PDB file of C-alpha atoms in Angstrom:
ATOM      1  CA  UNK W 142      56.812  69.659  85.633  1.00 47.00           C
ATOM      2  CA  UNK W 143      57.946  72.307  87.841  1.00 52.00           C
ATOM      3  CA  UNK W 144      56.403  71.814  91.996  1.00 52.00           C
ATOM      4  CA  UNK W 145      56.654  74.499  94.093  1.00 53.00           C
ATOM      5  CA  UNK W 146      54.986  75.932  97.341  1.00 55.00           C
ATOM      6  CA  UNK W 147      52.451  78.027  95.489  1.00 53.00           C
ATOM      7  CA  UNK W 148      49.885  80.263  97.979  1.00 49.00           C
ATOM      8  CA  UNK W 149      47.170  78.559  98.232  1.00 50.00           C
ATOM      9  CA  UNK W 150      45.611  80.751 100.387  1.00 51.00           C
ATOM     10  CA  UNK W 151      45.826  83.070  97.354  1.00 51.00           C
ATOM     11  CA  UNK W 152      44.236  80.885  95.015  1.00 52.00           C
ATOM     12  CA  UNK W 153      41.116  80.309  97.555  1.00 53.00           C
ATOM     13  CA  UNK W 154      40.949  83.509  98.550  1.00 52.00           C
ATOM     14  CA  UNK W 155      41.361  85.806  95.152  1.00 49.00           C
ATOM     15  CA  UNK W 156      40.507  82.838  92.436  1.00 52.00           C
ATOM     16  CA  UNK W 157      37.493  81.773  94.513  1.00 54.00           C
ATOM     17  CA  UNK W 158      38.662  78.111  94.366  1.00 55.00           C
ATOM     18  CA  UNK W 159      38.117  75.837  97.294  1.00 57.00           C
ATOM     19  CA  UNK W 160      40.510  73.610  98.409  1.00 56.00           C
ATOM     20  CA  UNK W 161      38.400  70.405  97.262  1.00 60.00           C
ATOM     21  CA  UNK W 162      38.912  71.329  94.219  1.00 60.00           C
ATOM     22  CA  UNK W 163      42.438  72.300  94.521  1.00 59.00           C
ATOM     23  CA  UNK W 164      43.214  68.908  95.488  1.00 61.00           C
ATOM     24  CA  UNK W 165      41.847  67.696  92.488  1.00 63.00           C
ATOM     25  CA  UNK W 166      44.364  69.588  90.735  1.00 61.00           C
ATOM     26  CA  UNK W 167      47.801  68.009  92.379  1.00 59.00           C
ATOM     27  CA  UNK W 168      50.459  68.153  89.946  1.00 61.00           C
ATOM     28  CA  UNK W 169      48.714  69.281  87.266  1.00 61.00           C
ATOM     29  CA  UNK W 170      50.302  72.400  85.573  1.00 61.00           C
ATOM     30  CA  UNK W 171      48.340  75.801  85.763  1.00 57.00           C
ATOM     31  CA  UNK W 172      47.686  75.598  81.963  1.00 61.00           C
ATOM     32  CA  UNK W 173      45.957  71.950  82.557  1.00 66.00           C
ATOM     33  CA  UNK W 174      43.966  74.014  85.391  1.00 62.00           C
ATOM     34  CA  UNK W 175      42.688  76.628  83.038  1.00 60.00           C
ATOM     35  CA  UNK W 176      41.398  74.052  80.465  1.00 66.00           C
ATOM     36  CA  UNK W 177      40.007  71.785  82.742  1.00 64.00           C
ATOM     37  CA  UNK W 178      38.485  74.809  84.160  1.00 61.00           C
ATOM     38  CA  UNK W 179      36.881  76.159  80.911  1.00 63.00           C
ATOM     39  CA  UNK W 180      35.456  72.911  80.100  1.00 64.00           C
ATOM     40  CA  UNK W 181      33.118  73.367  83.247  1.00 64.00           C
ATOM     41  CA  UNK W 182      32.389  76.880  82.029  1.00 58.00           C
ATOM     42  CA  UNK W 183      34.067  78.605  85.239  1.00 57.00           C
ATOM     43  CA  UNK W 184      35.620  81.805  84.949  1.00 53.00           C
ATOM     44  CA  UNK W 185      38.205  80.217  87.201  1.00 50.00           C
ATOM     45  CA  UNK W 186      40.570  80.242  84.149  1.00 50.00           C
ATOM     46  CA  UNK W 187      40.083  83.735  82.958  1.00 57.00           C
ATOM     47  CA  UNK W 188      40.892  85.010  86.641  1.00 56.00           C
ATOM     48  CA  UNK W 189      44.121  82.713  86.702  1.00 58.00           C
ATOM     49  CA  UNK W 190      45.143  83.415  83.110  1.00 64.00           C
ATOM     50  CA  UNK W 191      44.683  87.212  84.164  1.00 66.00           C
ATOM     51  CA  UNK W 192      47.370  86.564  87.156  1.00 66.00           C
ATOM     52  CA  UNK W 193      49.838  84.987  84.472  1.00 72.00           C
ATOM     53  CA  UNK W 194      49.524  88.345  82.715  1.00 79.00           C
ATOM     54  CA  UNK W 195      50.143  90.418  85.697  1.00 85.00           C
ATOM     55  CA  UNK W 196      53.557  90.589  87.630  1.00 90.00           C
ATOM     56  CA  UNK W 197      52.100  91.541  91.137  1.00 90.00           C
ATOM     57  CA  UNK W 198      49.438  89.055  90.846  1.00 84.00           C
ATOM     58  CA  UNK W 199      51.971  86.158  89.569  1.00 85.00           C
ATOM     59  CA  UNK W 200      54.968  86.905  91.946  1.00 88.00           C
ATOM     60  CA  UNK W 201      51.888  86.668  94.470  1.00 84.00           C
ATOM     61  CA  UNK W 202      50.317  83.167  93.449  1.00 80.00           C
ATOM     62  CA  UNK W 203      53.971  81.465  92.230  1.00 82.00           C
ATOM     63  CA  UNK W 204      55.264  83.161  95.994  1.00 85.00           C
ATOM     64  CA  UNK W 205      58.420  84.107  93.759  1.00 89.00           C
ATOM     65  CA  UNK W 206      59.291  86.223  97.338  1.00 90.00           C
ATOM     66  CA  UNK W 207      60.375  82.980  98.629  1.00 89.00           C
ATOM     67  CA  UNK W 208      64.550  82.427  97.197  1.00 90.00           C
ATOM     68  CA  UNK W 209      63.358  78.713  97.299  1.00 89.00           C
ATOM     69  CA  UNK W 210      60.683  79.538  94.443  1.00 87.00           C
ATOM     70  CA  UNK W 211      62.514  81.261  92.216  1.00 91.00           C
ATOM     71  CA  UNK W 212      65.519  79.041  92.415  1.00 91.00           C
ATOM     72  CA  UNK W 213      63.028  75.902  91.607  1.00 87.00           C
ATOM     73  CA  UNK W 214      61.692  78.161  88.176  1.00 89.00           C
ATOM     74  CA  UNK W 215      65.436  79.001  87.103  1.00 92.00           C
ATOM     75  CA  UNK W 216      67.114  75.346  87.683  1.00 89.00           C
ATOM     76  CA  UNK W 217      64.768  74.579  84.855  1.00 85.00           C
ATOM     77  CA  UNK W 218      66.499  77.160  82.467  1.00 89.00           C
ATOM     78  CA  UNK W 219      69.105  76.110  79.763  1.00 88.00           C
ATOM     79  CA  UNK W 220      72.176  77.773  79.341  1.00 89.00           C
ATOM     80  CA  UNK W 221      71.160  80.039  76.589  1.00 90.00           C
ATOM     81  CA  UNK W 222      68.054  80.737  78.851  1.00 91.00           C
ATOM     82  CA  UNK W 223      69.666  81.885  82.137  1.00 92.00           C
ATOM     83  CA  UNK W 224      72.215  84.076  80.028  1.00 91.00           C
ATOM     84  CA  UNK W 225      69.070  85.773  78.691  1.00 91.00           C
ATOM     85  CA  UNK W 226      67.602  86.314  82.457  1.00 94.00           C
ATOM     86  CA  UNK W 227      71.598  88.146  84.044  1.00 96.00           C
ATOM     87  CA  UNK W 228      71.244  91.159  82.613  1.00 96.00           C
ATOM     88  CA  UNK W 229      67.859  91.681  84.903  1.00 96.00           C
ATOM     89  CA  UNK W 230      69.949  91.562  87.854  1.00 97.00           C
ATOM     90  CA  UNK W 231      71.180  94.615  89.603  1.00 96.00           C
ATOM     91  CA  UNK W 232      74.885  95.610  89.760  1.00 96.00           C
ATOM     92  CA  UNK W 233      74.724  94.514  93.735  1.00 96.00           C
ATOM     93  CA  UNK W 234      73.846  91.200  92.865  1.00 96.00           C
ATOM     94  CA  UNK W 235      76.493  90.655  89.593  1.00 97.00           C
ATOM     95  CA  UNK W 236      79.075  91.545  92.046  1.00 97.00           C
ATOM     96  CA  UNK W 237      77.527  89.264  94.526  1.00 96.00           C
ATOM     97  CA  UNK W 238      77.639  86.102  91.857  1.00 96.00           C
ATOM     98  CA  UNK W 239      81.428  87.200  91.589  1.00 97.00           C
ATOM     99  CA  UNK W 240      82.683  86.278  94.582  1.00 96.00           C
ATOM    100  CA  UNK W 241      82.086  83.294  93.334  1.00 96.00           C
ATOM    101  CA  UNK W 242      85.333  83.353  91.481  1.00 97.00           C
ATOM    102  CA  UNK W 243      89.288  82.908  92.749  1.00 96.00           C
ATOM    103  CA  UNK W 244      90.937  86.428  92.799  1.00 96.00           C
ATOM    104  CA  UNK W 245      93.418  84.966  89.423  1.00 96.00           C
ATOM    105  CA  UNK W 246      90.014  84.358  87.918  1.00 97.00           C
ATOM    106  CA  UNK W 247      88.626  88.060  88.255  1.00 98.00           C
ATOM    107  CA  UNK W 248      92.214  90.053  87.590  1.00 97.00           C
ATOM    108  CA  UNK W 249      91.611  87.601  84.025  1.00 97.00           C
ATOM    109  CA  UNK W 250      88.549  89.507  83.664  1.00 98.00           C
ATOM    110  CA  UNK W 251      89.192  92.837  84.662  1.00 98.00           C
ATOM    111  CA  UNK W 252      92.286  92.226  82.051  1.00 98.00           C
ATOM    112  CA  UNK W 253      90.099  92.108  79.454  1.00 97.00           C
ATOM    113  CA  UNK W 254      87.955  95.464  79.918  1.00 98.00           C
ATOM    114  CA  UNK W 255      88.973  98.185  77.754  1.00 97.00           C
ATOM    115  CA  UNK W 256      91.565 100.221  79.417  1.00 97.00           C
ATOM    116  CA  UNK W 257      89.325 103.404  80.874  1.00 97.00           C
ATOM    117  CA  UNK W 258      86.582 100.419  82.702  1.00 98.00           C
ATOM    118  CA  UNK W 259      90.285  99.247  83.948  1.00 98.00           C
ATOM    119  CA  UNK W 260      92.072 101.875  85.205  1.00 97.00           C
ATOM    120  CA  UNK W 261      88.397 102.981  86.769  1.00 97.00           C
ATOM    121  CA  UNK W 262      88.941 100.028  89.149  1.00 98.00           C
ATOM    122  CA  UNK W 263      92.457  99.729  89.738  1.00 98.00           C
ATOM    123  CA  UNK W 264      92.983 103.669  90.492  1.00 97.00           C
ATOM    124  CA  UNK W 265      89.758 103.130  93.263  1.00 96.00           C
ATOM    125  CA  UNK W 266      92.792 102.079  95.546  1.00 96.00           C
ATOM    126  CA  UNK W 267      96.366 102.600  94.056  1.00 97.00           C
ATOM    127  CA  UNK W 268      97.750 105.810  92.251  1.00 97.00           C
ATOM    128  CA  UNK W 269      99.632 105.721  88.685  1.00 98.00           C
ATOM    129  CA  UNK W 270     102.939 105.967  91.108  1.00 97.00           C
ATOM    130  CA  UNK W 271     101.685 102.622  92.807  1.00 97.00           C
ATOM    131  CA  UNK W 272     101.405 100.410  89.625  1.00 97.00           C
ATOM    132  CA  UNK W 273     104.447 101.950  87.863  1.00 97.00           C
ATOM    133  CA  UNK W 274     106.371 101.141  91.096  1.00 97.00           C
ATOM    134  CA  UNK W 275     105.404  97.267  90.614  1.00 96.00           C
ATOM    135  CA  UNK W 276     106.251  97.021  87.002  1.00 96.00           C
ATOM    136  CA  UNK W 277     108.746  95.428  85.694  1.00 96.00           C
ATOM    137  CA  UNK W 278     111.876  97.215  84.484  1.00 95.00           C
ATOM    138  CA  UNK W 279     112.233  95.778  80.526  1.00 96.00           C
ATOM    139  CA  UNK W 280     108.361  96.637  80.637  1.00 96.00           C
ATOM    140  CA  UNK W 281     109.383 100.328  81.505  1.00 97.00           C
ATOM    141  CA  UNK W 282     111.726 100.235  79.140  1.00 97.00           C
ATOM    142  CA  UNK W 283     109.279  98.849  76.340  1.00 96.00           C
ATOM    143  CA  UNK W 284     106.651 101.567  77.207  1.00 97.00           C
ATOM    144  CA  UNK W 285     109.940 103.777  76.398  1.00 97.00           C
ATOM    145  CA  UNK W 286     110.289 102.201  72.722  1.00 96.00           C
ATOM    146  CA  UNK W 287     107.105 103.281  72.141  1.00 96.00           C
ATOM    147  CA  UNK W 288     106.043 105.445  69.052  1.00 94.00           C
ATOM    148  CA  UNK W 289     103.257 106.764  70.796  1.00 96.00           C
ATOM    149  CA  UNK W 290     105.806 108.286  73.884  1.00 96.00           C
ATOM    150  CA  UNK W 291     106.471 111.135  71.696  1.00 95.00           C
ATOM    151  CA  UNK W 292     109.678 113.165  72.744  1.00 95.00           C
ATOM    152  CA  UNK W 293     108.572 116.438  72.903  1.00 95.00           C
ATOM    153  CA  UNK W 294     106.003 115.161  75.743  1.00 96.00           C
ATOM    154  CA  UNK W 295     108.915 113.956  77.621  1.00 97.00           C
ATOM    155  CA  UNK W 296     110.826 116.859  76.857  1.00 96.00           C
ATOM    156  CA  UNK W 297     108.059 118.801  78.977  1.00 96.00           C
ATOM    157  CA  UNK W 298     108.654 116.389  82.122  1.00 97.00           C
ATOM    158  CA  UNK W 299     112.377 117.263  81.841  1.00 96.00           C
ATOM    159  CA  UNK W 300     111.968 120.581  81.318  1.00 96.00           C
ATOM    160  CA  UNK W 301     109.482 120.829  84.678  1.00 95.00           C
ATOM    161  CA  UNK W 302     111.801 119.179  87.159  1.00 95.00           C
ATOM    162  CA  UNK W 303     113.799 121.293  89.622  1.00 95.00           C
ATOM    163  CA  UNK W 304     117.661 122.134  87.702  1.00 94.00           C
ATOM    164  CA  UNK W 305     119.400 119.746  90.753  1.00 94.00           C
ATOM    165  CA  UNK W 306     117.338 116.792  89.514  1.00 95.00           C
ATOM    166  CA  UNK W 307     117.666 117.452  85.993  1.00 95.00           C
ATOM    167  CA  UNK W 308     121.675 117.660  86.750  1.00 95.00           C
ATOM    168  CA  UNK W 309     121.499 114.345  88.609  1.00 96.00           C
ATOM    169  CA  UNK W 310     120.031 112.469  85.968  1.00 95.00           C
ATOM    170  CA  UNK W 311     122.120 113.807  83.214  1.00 96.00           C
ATOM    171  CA  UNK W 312     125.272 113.186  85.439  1.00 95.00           C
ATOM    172  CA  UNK W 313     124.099 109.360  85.872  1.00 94.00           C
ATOM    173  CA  UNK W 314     124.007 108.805  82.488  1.00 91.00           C
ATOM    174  CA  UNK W 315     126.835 111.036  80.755  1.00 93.00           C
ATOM    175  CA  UNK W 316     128.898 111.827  83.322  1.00 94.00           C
ATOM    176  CA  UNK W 317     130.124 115.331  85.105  1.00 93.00           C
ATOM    177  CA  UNK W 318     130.716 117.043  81.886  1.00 92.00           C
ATOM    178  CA  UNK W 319     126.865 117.551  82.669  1.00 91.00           C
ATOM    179  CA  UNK W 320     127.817 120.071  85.396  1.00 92.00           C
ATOM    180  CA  UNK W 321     129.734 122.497  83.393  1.00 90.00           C
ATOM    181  CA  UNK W 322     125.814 123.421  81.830  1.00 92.00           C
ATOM    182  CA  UNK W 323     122.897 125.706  82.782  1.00 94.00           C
ATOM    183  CA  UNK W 324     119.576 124.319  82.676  1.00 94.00           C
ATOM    184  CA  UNK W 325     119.027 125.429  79.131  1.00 94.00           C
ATOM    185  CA  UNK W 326     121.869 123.745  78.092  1.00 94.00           C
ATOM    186  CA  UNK W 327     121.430 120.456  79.306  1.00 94.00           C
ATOM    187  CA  UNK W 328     118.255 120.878  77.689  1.00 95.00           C
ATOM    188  CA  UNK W 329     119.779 121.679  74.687  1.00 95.00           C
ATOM    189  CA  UNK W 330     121.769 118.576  74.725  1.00 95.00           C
ATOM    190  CA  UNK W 331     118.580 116.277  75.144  1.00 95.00           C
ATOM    191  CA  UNK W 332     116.960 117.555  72.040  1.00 94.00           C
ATOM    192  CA  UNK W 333     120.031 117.319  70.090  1.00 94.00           C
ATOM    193  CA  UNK W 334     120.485 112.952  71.028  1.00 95.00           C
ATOM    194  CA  UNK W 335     119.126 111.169  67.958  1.00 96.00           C
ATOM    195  CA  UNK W 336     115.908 109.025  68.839  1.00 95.00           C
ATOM    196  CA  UNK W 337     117.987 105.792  69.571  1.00 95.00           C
ATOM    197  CA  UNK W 338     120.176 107.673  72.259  1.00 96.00           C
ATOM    198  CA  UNK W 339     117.586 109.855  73.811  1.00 96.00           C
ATOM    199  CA  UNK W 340     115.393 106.289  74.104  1.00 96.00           C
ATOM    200  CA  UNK W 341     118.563 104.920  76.053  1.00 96.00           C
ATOM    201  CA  UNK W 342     119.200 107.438  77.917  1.00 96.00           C
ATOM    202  CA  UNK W 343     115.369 106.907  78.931  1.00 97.00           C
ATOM    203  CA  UNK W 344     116.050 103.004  80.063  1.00 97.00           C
ATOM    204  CA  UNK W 345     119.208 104.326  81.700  1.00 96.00           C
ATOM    205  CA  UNK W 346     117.264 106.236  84.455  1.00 96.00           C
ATOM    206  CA  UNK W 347     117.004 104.908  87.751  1.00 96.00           C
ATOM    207  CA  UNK W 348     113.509 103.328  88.496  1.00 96.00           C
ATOM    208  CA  UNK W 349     112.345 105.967  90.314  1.00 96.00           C
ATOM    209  CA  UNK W 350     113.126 108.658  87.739  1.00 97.00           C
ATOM    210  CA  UNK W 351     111.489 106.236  84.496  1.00 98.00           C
ATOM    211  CA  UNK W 352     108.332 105.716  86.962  1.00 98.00           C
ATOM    212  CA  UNK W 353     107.749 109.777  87.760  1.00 97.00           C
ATOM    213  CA  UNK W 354     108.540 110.188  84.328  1.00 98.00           C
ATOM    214  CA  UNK W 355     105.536 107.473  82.977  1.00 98.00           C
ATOM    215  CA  UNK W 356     103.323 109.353  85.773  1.00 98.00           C
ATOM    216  CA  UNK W 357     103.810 112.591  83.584  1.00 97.00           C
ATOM    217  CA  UNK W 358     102.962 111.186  80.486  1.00 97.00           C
ATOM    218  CA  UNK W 359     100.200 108.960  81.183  1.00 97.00           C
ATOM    219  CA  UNK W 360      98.313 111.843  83.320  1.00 96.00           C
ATOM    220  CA  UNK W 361      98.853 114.067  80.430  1.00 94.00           C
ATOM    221  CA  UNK W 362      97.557 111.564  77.945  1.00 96.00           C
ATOM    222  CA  UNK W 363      95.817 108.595  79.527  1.00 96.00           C
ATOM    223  CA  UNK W 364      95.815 106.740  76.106  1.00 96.00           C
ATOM    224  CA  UNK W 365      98.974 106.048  76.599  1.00 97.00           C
ATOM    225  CA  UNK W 366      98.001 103.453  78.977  1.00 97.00           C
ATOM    226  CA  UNK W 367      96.380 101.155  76.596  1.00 97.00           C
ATOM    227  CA  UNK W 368      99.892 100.636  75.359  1.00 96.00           C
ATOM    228  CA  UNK W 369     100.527  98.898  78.399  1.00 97.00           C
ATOM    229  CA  UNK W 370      99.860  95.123  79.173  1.00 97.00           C
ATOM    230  CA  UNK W 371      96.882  94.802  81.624  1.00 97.00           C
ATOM    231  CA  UNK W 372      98.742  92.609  83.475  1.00 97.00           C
ATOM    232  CA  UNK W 373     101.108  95.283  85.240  1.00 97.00           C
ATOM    233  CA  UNK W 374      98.087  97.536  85.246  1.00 97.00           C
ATOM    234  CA  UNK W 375      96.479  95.109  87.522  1.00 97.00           C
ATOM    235  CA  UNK W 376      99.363  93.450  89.359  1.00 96.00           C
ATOM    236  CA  UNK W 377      99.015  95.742  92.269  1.00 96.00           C
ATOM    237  CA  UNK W 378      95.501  94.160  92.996  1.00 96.00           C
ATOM    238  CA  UNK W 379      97.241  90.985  93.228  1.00 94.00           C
ATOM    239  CA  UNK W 380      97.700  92.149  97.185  1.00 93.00           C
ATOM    240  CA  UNK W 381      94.251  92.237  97.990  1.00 95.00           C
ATOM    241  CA  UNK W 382      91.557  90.498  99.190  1.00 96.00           C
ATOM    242  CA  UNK W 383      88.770  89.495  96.968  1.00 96.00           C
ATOM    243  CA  UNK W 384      86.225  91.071  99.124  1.00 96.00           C
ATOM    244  CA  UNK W 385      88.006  94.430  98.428  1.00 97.00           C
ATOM    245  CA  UNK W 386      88.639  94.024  94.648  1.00 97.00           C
ATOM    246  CA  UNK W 387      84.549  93.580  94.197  1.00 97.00           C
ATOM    247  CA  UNK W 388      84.383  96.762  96.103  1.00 97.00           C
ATOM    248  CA  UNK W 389      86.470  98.713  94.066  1.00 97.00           C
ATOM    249  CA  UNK W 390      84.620  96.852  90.707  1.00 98.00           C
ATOM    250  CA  UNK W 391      81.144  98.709  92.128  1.00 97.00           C
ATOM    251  CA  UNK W 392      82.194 101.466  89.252  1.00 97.00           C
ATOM    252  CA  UNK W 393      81.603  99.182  86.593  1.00 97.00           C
ATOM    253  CA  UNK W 394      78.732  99.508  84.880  1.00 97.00           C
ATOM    254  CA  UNK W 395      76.479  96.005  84.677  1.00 96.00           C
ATOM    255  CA  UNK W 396      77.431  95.746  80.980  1.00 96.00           C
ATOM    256  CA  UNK W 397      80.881  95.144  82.383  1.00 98.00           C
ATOM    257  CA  UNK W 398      80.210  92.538  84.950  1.00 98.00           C
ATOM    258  CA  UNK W 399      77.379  90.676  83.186  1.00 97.00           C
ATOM    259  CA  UNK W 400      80.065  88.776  80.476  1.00 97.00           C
ATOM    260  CA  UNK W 401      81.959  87.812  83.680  1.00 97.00           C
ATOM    261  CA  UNK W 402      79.326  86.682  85.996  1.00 97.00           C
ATOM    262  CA  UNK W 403      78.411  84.748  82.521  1.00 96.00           C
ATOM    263  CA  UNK W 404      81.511  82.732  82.816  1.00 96.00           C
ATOM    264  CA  UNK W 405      80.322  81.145  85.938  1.00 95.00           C
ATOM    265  CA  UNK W 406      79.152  77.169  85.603  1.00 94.00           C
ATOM    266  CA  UNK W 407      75.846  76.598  85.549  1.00 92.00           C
ATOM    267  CA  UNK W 408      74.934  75.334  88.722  1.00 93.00           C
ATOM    268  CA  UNK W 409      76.056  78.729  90.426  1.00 94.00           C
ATOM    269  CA  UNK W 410      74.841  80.781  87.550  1.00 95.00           C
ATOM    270  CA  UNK W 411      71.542  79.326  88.863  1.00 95.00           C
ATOM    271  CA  UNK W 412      72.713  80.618  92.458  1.00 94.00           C
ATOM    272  CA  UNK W 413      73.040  83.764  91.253  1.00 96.00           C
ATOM    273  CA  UNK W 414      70.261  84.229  89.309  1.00 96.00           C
ATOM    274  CA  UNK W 415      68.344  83.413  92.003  1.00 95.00           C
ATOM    275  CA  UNK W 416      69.057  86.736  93.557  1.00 95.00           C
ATOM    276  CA  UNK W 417      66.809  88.757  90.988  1.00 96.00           C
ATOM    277  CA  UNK W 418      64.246  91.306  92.751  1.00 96.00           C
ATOM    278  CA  UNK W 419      60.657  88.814  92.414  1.00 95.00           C
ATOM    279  CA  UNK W 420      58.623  91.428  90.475  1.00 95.00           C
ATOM    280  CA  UNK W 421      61.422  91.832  88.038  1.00 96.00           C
ATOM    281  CA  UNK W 422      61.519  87.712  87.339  1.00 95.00           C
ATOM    282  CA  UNK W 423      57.688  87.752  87.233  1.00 93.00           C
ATOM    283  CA  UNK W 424      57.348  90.138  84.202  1.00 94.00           C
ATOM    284  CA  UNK W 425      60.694  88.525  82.552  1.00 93.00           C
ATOM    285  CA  UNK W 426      58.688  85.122  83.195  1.00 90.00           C
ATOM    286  CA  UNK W 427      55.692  86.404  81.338  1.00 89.00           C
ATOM    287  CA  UNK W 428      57.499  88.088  78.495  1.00 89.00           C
ATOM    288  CA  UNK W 429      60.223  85.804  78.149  1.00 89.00           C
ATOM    289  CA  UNK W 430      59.252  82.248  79.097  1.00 86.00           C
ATOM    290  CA  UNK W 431      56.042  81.601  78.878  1.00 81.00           C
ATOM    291  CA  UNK W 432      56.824  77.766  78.388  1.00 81.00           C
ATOM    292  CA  UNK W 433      58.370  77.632  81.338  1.00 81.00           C
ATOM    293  CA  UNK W 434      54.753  78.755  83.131  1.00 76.00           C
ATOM    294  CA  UNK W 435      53.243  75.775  81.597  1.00 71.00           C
ATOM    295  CA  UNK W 436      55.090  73.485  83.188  1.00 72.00           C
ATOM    296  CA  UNK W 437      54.352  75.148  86.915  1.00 65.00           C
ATOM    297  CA  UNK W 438      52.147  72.769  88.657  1.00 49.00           C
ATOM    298  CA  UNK W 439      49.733  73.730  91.481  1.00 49.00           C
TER     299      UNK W 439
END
């Protein structure tokens, strides 16, 4: 049996029932009340049975305004129950139950959204230069090794830069024999590298040059960013405070954040649940657990 501080002053009031025979009815559940009420013939029953049909009317006799209420009604829930009643909650309240959650925990999550629900949060507060800055060189250098890094998309990068910084690289990594060329023939020489060399000559860059380089390519096709472990797309979040990574998460869409506020245990599930808007959990109550009403006692 479920107790909790229902309005009486509502039932007196709006069912007509006086407190005499309220008392009569401690800790019984409102179903018991209905029959008990039939049995005498009173339309009692009819004008309560109405109220458990009616969200205004049952958010107003169960008082689910009160947090207290509701959390009393939702402690009762199993598991399989209260992952049923999350998705009511709004997005504010989701992010709300995350906080719930060390900042490892959530980067786990947001590692697991597809890439464009990831990069949605992450590029909130750092640019493409930002994470490529923080990622590991031989993880540059595998992004390089990549099928999907085609070479004539690089070749447009290369092509773009000013001729000083196109010499400067070229000089790094074959020597001065790179000054002797124009532009277009240092050009030349790129396309003519077989795919092994011009993938070296990639890793050879200095950092700077391999990160405005994967800036390029992953602005011109963003796709390419699935190809890169979540982990170093998220790494630069590792700086932040948790309060600031669910702020950046309010793009999400709830289908997003319900799996993870799912994850929680279910005492604070509970917690969280509680935070539903009472009209909401009133009609979810009537279509969706009508068992649990019977066990409400008055």
């Amino acid at each position: 049996m479920i107790q909790l501080n229902l309005d009486l002053n509502y039932l007196t009031q709006y069912f007509e029932i006086t407190t005499q025979r309220l008392n009569q009815y401690a800790s019984k559940s409102i179903e018991e009340v209905m029959e008990l009420e039939l049995e005498q013939g009173n339309d009692y029953a009819a004008l309560i049975s109405s109220a458990m049909q009616n969200p205004q009317k049952l958010a107003k006799l169960l008082q689910l305004m009160d947090p207290k209420n509701r959390y009393l009604i939702i402690r009762n829930l199993s598991e399989n129950d209260l992952d049923k009643l999350i998705p009511y909650l709004e997005q504010d309240d989701l992010l709300w139950g995350l906080r719930y959650f060390k900042v490892d925990k959530i980067i786990e999550m947001l590692n697991k959204l597809p890439t464009e629900e990831l990069m949605s949060v992450v590029l909130q507060r750092f640019t493409l230069k930002d994470i490529f800055l923080l990622m590991p060189t031989e993880e540059m250098d595998k992004f390089f090794e990549n099928e999907k890094v085609e070479r004539k998309d690089v070749m447009k990068h290369f092509e773009a830069l000013d001729p000083s910084e196109l010499e400067r690289i070229l000089v790094e990594q074959f020597g001065p024999v790179m000054k002797e060329k124009n532009q277009e023939e240092q050009l030349k020489f790129m396309e003519s590298l077989k795919d092994d060399d011009f993938t070296k000559m990639l890793q050879g860059m200095k950092k700077r040059d391999k990160v405005d380089l994967m800036v390029s390519l992953c602005k011109e096709k963003p796709k390419l960013l699935e190809e890169i472990n979540p982990e170093n797309l998220t790494n630069p979040m590792r700086t932040m405070e948790k309060h600031d990574i669910l702020q950046c998460m309010s793009v999400l869409d709830p289908e997003f954040l319900i799996p993870m506020v799912q994850e929680l245990p279910p005492d604070l599930l509970q917690v969280v649940a509680t935070q539903i808007d009472p009209l909401v959990f009133a009609q979810v109550l009537i279509d969706e657990f009508p068992d649990v009403l019977s066990k409400i006692a008055l």
